[in-house]
Structures are given as C-alpha cells and as structure tokens.
PDB file of C-alpha atoms in Angstrom:
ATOM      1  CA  UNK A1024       8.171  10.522 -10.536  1.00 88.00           C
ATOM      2  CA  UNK A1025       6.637  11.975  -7.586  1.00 94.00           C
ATOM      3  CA  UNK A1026       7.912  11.504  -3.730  1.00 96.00           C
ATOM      4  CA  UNK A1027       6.284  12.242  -0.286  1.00 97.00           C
ATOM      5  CA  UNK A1028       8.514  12.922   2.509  1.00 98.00           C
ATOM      6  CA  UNK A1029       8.034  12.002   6.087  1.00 98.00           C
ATOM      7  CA  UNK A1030       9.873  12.154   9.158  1.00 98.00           C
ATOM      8  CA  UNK A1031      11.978   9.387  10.000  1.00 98.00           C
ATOM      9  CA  UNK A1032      10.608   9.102  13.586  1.00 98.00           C
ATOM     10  CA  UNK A1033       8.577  10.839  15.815  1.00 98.00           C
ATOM     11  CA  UNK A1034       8.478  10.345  19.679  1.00 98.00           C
ATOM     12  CA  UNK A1035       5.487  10.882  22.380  1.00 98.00           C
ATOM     13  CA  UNK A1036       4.718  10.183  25.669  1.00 98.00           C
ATOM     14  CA  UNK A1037       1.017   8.661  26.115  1.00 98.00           C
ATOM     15  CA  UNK A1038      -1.652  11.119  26.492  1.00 98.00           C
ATOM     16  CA  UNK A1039       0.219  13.291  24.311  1.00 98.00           C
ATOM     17  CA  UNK A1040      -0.316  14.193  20.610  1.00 98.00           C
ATOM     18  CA  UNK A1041       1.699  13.322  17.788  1.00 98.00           C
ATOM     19  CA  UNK A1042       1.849  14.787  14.606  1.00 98.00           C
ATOM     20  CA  UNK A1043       3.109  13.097  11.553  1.00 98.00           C
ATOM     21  CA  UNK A1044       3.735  15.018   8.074  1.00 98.00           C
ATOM     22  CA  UNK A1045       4.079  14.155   4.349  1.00 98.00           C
ATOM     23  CA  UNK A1046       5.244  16.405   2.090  1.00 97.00           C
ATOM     24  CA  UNK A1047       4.803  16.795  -1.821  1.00 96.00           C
ATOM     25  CA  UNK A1048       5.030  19.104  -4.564  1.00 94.00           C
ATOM     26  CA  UNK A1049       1.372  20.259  -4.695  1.00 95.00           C
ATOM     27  CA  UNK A1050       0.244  17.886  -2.369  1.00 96.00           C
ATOM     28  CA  UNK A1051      -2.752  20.044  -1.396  1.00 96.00           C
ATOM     29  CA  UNK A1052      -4.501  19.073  -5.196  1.00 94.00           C
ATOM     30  CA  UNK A1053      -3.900  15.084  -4.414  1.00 95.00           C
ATOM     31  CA  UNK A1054      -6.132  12.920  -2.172  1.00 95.00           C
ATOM     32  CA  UNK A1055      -3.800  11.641   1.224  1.00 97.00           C
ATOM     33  CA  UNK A1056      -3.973   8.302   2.582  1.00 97.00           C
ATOM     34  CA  UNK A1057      -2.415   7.041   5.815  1.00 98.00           C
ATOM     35  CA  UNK A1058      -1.726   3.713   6.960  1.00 98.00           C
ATOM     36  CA  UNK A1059      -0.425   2.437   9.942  1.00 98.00           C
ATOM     37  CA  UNK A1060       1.719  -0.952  10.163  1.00 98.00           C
ATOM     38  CA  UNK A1061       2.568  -2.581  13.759  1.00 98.00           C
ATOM     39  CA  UNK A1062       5.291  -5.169  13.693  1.00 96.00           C
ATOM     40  CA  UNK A1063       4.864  -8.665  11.707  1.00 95.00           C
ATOM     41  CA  UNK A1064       1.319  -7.224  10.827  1.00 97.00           C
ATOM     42  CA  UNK A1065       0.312  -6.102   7.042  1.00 97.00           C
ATOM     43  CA  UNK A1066      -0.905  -1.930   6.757  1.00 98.00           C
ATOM     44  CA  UNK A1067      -4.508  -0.836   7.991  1.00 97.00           C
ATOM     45  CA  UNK A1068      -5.661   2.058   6.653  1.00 97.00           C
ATOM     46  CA  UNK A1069      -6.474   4.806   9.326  1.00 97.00           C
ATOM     47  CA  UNK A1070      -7.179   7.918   6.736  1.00 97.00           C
ATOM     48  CA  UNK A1071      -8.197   8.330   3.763  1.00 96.00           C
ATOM     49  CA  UNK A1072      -9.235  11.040   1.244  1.00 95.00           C
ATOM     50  CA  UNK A1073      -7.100  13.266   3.554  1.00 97.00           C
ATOM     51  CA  UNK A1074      -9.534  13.623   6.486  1.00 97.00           C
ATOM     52  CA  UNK A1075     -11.812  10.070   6.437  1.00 96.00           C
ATOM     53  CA  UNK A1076     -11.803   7.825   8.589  1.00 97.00           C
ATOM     54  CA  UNK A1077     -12.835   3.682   8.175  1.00 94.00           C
ATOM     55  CA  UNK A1078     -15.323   2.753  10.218  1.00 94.00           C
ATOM     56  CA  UNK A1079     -13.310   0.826  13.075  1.00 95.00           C
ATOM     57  CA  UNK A1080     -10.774   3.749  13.342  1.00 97.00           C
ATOM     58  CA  UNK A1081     -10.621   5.877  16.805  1.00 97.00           C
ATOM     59  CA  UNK A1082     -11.547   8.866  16.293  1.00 98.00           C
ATOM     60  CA  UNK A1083      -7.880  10.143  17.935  1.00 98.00           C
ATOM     61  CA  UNK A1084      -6.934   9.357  14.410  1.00 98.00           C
ATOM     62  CA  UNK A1085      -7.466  12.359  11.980  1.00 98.00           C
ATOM     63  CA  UNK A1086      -5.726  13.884   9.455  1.00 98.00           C
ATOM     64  CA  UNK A1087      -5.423  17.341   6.987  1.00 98.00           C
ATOM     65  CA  UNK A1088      -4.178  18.378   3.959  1.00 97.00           C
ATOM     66  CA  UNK A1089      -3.062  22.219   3.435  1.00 92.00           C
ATOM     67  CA  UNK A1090      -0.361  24.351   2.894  1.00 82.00           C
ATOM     68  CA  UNK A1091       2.922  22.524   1.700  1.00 88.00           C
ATOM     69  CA  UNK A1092       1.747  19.131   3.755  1.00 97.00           C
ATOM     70  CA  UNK A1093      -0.919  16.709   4.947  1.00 98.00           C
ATOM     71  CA  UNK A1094      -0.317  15.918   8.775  1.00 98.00           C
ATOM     72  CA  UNK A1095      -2.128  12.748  10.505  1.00 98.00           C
ATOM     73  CA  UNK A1096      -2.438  13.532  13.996  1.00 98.00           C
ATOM     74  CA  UNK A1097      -3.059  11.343  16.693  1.00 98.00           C
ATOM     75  CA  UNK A1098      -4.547  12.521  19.745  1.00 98.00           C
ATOM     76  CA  UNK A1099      -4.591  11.331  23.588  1.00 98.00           C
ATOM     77  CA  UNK A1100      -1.695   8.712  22.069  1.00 98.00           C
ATOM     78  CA  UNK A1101      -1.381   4.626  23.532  1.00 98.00           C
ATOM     79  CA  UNK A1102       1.313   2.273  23.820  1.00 98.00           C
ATOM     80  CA  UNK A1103      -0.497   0.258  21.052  1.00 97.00           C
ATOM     81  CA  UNK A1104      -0.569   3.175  18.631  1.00 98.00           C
ATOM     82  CA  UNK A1105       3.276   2.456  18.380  1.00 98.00           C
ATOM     83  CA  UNK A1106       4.009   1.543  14.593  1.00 98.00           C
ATOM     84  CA  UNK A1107       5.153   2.589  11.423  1.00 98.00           C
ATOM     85  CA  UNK A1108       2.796   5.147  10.219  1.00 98.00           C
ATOM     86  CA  UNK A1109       2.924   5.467   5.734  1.00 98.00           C
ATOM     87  CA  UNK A1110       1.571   8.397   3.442  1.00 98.00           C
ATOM     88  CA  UNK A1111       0.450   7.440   0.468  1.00 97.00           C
ATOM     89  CA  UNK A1112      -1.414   9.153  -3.115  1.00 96.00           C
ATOM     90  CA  UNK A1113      -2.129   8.542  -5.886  1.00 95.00           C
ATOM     91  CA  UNK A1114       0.293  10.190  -8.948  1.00 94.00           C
ATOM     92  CA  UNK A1115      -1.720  10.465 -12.081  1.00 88.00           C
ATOM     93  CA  UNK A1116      -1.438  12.141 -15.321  1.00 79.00           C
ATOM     94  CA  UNK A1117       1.406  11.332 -17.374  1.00 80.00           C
ATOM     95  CA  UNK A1118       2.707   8.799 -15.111  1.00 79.00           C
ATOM     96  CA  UNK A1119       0.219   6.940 -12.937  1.00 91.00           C
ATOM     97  CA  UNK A1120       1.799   5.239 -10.158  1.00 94.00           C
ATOM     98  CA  UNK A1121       1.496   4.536  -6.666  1.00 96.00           C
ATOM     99  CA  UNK A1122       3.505   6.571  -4.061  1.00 97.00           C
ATOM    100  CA  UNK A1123       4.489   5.711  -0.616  1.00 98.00           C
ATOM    101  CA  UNK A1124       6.047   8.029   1.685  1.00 98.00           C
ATOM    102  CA  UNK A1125       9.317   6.563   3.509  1.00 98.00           C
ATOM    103  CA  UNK A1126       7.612   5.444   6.439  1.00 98.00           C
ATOM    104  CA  UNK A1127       7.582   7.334   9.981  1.00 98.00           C
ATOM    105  CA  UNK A1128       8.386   5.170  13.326  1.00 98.00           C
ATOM    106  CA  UNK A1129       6.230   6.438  16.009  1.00 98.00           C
ATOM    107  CA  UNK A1130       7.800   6.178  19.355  1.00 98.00           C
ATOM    108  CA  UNK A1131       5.557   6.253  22.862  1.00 98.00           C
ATOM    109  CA  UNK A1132       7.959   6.859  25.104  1.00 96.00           C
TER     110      UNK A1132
ATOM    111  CA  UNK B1218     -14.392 -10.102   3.726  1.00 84.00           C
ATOM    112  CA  UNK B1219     -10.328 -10.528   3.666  1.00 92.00           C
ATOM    113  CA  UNK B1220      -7.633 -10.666   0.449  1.00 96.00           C
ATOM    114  CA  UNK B1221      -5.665 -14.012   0.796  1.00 96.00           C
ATOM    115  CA  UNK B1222      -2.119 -14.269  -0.827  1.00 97.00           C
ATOM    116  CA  UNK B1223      -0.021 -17.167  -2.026  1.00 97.00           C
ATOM    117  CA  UNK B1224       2.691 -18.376  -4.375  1.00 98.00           C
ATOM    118  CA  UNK B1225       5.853 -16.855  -2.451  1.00 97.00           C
ATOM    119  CA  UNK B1226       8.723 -19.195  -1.770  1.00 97.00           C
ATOM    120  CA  UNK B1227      12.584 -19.352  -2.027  1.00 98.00           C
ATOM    121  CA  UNK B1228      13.913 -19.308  -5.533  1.00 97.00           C
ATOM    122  CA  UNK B1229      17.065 -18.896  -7.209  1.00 98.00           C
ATOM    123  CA  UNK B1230      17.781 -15.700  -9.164  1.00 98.00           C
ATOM    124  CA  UNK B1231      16.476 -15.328 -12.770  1.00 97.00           C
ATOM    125  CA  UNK B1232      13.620 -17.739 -12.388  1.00 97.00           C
ATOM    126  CA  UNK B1233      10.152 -16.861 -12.582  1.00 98.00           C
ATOM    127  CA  UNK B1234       7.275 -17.324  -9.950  1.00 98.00           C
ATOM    128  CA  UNK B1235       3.455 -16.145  -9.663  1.00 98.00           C
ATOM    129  CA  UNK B1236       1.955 -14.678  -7.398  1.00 98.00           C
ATOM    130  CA  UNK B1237      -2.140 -14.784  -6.247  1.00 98.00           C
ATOM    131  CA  UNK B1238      -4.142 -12.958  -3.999  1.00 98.00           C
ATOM    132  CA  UNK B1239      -8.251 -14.309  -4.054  1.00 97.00           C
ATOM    133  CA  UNK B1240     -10.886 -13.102  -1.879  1.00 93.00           C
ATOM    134  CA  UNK B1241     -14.665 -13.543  -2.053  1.00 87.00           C
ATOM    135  CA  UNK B1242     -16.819 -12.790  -5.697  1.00 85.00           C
ATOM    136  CA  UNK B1243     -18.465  -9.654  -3.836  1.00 88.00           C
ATOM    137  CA  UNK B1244     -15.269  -8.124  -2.529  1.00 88.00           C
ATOM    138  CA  UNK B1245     -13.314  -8.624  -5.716  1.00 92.00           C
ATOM    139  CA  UNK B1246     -15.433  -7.705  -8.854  1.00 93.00           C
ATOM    140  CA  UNK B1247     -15.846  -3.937  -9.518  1.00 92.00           C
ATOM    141  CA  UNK B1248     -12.421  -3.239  -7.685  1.00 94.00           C
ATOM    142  CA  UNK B1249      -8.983  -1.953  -8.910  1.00 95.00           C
ATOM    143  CA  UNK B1250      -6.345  -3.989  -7.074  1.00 97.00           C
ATOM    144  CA  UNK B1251      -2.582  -3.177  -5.753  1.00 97.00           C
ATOM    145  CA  UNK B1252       0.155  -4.732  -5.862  1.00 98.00           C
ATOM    146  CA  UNK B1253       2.942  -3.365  -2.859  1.00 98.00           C
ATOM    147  CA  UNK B1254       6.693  -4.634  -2.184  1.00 98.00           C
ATOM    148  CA  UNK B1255       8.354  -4.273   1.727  1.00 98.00           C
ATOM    149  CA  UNK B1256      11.739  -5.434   1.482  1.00 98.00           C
ATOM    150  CA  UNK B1257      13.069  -6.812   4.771  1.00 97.00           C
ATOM    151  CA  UNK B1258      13.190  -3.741   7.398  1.00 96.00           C
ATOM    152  CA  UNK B1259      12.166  -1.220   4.817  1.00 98.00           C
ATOM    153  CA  UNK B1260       8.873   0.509   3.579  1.00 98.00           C
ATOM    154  CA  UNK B1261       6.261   0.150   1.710  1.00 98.00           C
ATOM    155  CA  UNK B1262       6.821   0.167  -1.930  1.00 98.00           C
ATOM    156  CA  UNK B1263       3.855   0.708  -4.925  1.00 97.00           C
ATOM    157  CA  UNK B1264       4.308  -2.129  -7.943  1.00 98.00           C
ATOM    158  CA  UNK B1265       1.695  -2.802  -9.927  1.00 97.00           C
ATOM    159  CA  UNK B1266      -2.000  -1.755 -10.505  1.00 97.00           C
ATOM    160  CA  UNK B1267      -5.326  -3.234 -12.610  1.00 96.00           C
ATOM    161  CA  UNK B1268      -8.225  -1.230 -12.887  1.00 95.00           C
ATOM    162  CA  UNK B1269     -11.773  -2.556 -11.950  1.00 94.00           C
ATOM    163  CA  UNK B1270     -12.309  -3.974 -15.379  1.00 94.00           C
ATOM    164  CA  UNK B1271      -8.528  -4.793 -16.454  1.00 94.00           C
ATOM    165  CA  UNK B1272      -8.645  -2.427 -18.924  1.00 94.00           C
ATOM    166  CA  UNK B1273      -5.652  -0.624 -17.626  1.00 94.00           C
ATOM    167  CA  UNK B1274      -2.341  -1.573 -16.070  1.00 96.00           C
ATOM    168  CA  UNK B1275       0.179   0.517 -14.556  1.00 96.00           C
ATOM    169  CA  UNK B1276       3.922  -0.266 -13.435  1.00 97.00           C
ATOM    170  CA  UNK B1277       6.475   1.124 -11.349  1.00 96.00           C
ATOM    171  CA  UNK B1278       9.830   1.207 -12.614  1.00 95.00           C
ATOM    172  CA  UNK B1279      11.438  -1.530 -11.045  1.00 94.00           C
ATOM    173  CA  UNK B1280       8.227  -3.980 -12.107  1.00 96.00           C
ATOM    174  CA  UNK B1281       8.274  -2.882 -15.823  1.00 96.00           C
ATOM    175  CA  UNK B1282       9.246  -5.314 -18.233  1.00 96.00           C
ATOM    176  CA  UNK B1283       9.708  -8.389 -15.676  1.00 97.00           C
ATOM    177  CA  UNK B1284       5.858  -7.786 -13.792  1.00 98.00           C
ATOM    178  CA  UNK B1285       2.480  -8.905 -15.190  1.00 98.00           C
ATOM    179  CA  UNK B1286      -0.268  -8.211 -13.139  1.00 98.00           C
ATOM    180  CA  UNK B1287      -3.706  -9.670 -14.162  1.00 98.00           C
ATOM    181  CA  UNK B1288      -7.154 -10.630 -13.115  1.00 97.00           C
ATOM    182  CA  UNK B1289      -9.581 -13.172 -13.612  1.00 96.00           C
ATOM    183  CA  UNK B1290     -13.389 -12.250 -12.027  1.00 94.00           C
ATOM    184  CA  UNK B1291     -14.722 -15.869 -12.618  1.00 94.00           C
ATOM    185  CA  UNK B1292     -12.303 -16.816  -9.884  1.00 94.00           C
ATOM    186  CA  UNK B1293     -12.030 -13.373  -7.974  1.00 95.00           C
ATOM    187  CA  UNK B1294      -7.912 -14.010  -7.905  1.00 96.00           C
ATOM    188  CA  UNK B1295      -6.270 -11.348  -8.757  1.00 98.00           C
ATOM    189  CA  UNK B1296      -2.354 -12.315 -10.503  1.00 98.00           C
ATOM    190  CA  UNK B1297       1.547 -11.038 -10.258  1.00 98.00           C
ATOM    191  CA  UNK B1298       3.593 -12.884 -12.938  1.00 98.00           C
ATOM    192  CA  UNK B1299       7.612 -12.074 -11.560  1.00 98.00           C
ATOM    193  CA  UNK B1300      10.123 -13.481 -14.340  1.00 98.00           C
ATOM    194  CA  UNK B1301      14.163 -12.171 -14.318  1.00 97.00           C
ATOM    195  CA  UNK B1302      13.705 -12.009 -10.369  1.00 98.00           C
ATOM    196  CA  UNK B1303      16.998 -10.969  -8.653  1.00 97.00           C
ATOM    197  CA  UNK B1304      17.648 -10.763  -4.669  1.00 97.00           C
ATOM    198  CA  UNK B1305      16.579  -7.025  -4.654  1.00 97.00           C
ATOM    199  CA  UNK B1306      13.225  -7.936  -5.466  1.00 98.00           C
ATOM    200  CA  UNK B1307      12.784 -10.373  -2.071  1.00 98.00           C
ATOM    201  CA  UNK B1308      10.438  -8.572   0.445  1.00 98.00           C
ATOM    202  CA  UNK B1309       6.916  -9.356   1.312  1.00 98.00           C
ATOM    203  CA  UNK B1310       4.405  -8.622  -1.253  1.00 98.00           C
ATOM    204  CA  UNK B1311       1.098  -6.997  -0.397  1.00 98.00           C
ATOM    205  CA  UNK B1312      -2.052  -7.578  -2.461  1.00 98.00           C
ATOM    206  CA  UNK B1313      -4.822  -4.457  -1.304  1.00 97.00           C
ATOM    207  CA  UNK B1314      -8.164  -3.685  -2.706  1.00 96.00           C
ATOM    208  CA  UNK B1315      -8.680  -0.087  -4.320  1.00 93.00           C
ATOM    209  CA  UNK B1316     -11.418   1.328  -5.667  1.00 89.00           C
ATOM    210  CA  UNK B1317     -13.268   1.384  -9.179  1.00 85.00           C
ATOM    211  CA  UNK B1318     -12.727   4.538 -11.585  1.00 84.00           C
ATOM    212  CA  UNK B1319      -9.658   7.085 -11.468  1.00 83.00           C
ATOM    213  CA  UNK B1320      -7.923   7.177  -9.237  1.00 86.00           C
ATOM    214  CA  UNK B1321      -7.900   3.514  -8.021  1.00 87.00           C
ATOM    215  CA  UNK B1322      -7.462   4.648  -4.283  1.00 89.00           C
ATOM    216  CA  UNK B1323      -7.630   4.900  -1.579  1.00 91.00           C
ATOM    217  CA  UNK B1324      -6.845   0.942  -0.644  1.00 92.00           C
ATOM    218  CA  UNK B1325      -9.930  -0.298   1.195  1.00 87.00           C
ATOM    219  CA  UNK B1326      -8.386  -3.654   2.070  1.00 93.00           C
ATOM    220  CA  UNK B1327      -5.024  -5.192   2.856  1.00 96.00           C
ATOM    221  CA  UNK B1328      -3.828  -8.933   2.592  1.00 97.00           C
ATOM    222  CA  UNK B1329      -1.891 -10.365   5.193  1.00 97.00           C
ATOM    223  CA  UNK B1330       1.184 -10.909   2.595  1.00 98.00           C
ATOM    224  CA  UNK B1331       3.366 -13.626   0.936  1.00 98.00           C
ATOM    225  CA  UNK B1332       7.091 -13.526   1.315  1.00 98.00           C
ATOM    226  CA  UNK B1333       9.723 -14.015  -1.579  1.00 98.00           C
ATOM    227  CA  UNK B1334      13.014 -14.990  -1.279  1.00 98.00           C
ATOM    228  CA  UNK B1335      15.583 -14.778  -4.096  1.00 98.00           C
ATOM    229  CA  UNK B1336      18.798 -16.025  -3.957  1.00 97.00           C
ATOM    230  CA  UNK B1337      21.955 -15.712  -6.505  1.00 94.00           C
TER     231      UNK B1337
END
C-alpha cells in the first residue's frame, strides 16, 4: 500500500510562514490534497490538485508538488490557523485506496 | 449544500450497525463518496469508496470483509454497513463528497461526523 509522511509538528510565530511536507514514493505523478482540521471540528479542504484552492480559502494557503514532496505553505500565519493540517491522494492502479498522511500539528507560538 | 451523518451509537463488540450520510438530490447524484475513520486522538484514516454510479467499490484493509458501503440516488443517502465490529474500529466516521470519474478526489465536501463506540 502506499504511505505519505508528514511531520509530526511544526511550530510558528504569527506573521511567520510555515511549511508543511508530505512525502511519497513518486509523489510528484499523484494529485495532493490538504486538509486542515481545528479541534472538535470535521476536515476542510484548503488544497487541492496540489496547488488549488476552494473558493473561501485565504489565499496565505498554497501548496506545490515537486521533487521528492508536496509542501502546503502558509503565509503571514494566525492564531486561528492552529490545527491539524492532513495530506492526502489518491493510490490507484492495482490497489485503489485512499491515503492519509499522519497528520501534522501546527503550533503558533 | 452540507453531508449529514447518522446511525453511530454505543454497541457491544461483534454486533453490527449502519451507518448514513444524506445530503440534498443536487449535491449527491453524479458524485463518488468517502467513507474516513479518526479514532479518538488520532488521524484521519481512508475506509471505503463508491463511485458516482456505484459501479465500483473499493476497501481498505481493515474495512474488507466486515464494510459495505452503498448508495441509493432516489434518496441521495449514501450507506456504511459495519458487522464483526470490535473496539479498534470506535472513532468518528466521516462521510465526504468526491468527485465523478477516476480518481474519485479530491473531497469537495465534508460531514460533520457520527461517533461509534464499541465495547467488549
């Protein structure tokens, strides 16, 4: 089966920018979603198709998908961007399942 | 437009229960639908998915063999049949709207979730 990697955590102080990554073999050929979850809430998706954005979304949100990772980056960072922050694809081929990364825990210090 | 689960509850182990997730006749037909897991304190976790026309199902490991998901368009309610449930499968269960035609992502839409409890 396939498996994303993330960070465990990641701290910033507000104004700041904070960089999340995902990692996964090949990850550059599959289509990245990210989506954030605050606490007691259900996920909102924040990007998709590596780089989109919903409509809705700041535009501090954005997000990339080369080399041996796909990063969301969030710029100019707030105390209410604190939450757990998920990667996500889709696995197809022989195997089609979902795939969720661990989860990172973004800190604003 | 907003997905709308029910059917979680508090059951013993080895019993059975069934899970719904409806949402309005224009936000459900013509959409592959999700099925996601988050066990208490832990992350998100893929189950189940139907494709737009119910065609094709898919399964993680851990739903194979116990899961059913299904979907009925007269009602827009989209299904997840549990049987054999054991305390390792208690968690909230996300239902989340994908998208027609391969792959069924990204997830456009999110329910607010329906919490299980299983108890030996």
């Amino acid at each position: 089966s396939y498996v994303l990697t993330q960070p465990p955590s990641v701290s910033v102080a507000p104004g700041q920018t904070a960089t999340i990554t995902c990692g996964g073999n090949n990850i550059v050929a599959k289509s990245v979603h990210w989506h954030q979850q605050k606490p007691g809430q259900a996920p909102v998706v924040v990007v998709y198709n590596d780089i989109d954005r919903p409509s809705g979304i700041p535009e501090r949100f954005s997000g990339s998908n080369s080399g041996s990772a796909a990063t969301l980056t969030i710029s100019g960072v707030e105390a209410g961007d604190e939450a757990d922050y998920y990667c996500q694809v889709w696995h197809g081929g022989a195997d089609h399942e979902g795939v969720f990364g661990g989860g990172t825990k973004l800190t604003v210090l | 437009e907003q997905l709308v689960e029910s059917g979680g509850g508090v059951v013993q182990s080895g019993t059975s229960l069934r899970l719904s997730c409806r949402t309005s006749d224009s936000a459900f037909y013509g959409y592959a639908f999700h099925w996601v897991r988050q066990a208490p304190g832990k992350g998100l976790v893929w189950l189940a998915t139907i494709s737009d026309d119910g065609d094709a199902k898919f399964y993680a490991t851990a739903a194979k063999g116990r899961f059913r998901i299904s979907r009925d368009d007269s009602t827009s309610t989209l299904s997840l049949q549990m049987s054999g449930l054991r305390p390792d499968d208690s968690g909230v269960y996300y239902c989340a709207r994908g998208l027609a035609g391969d792959p069924p992502d990204p997830y456009t839409m999110w329910g607010q979730g329906t919490m299980v409890s299983v108890f030996s």
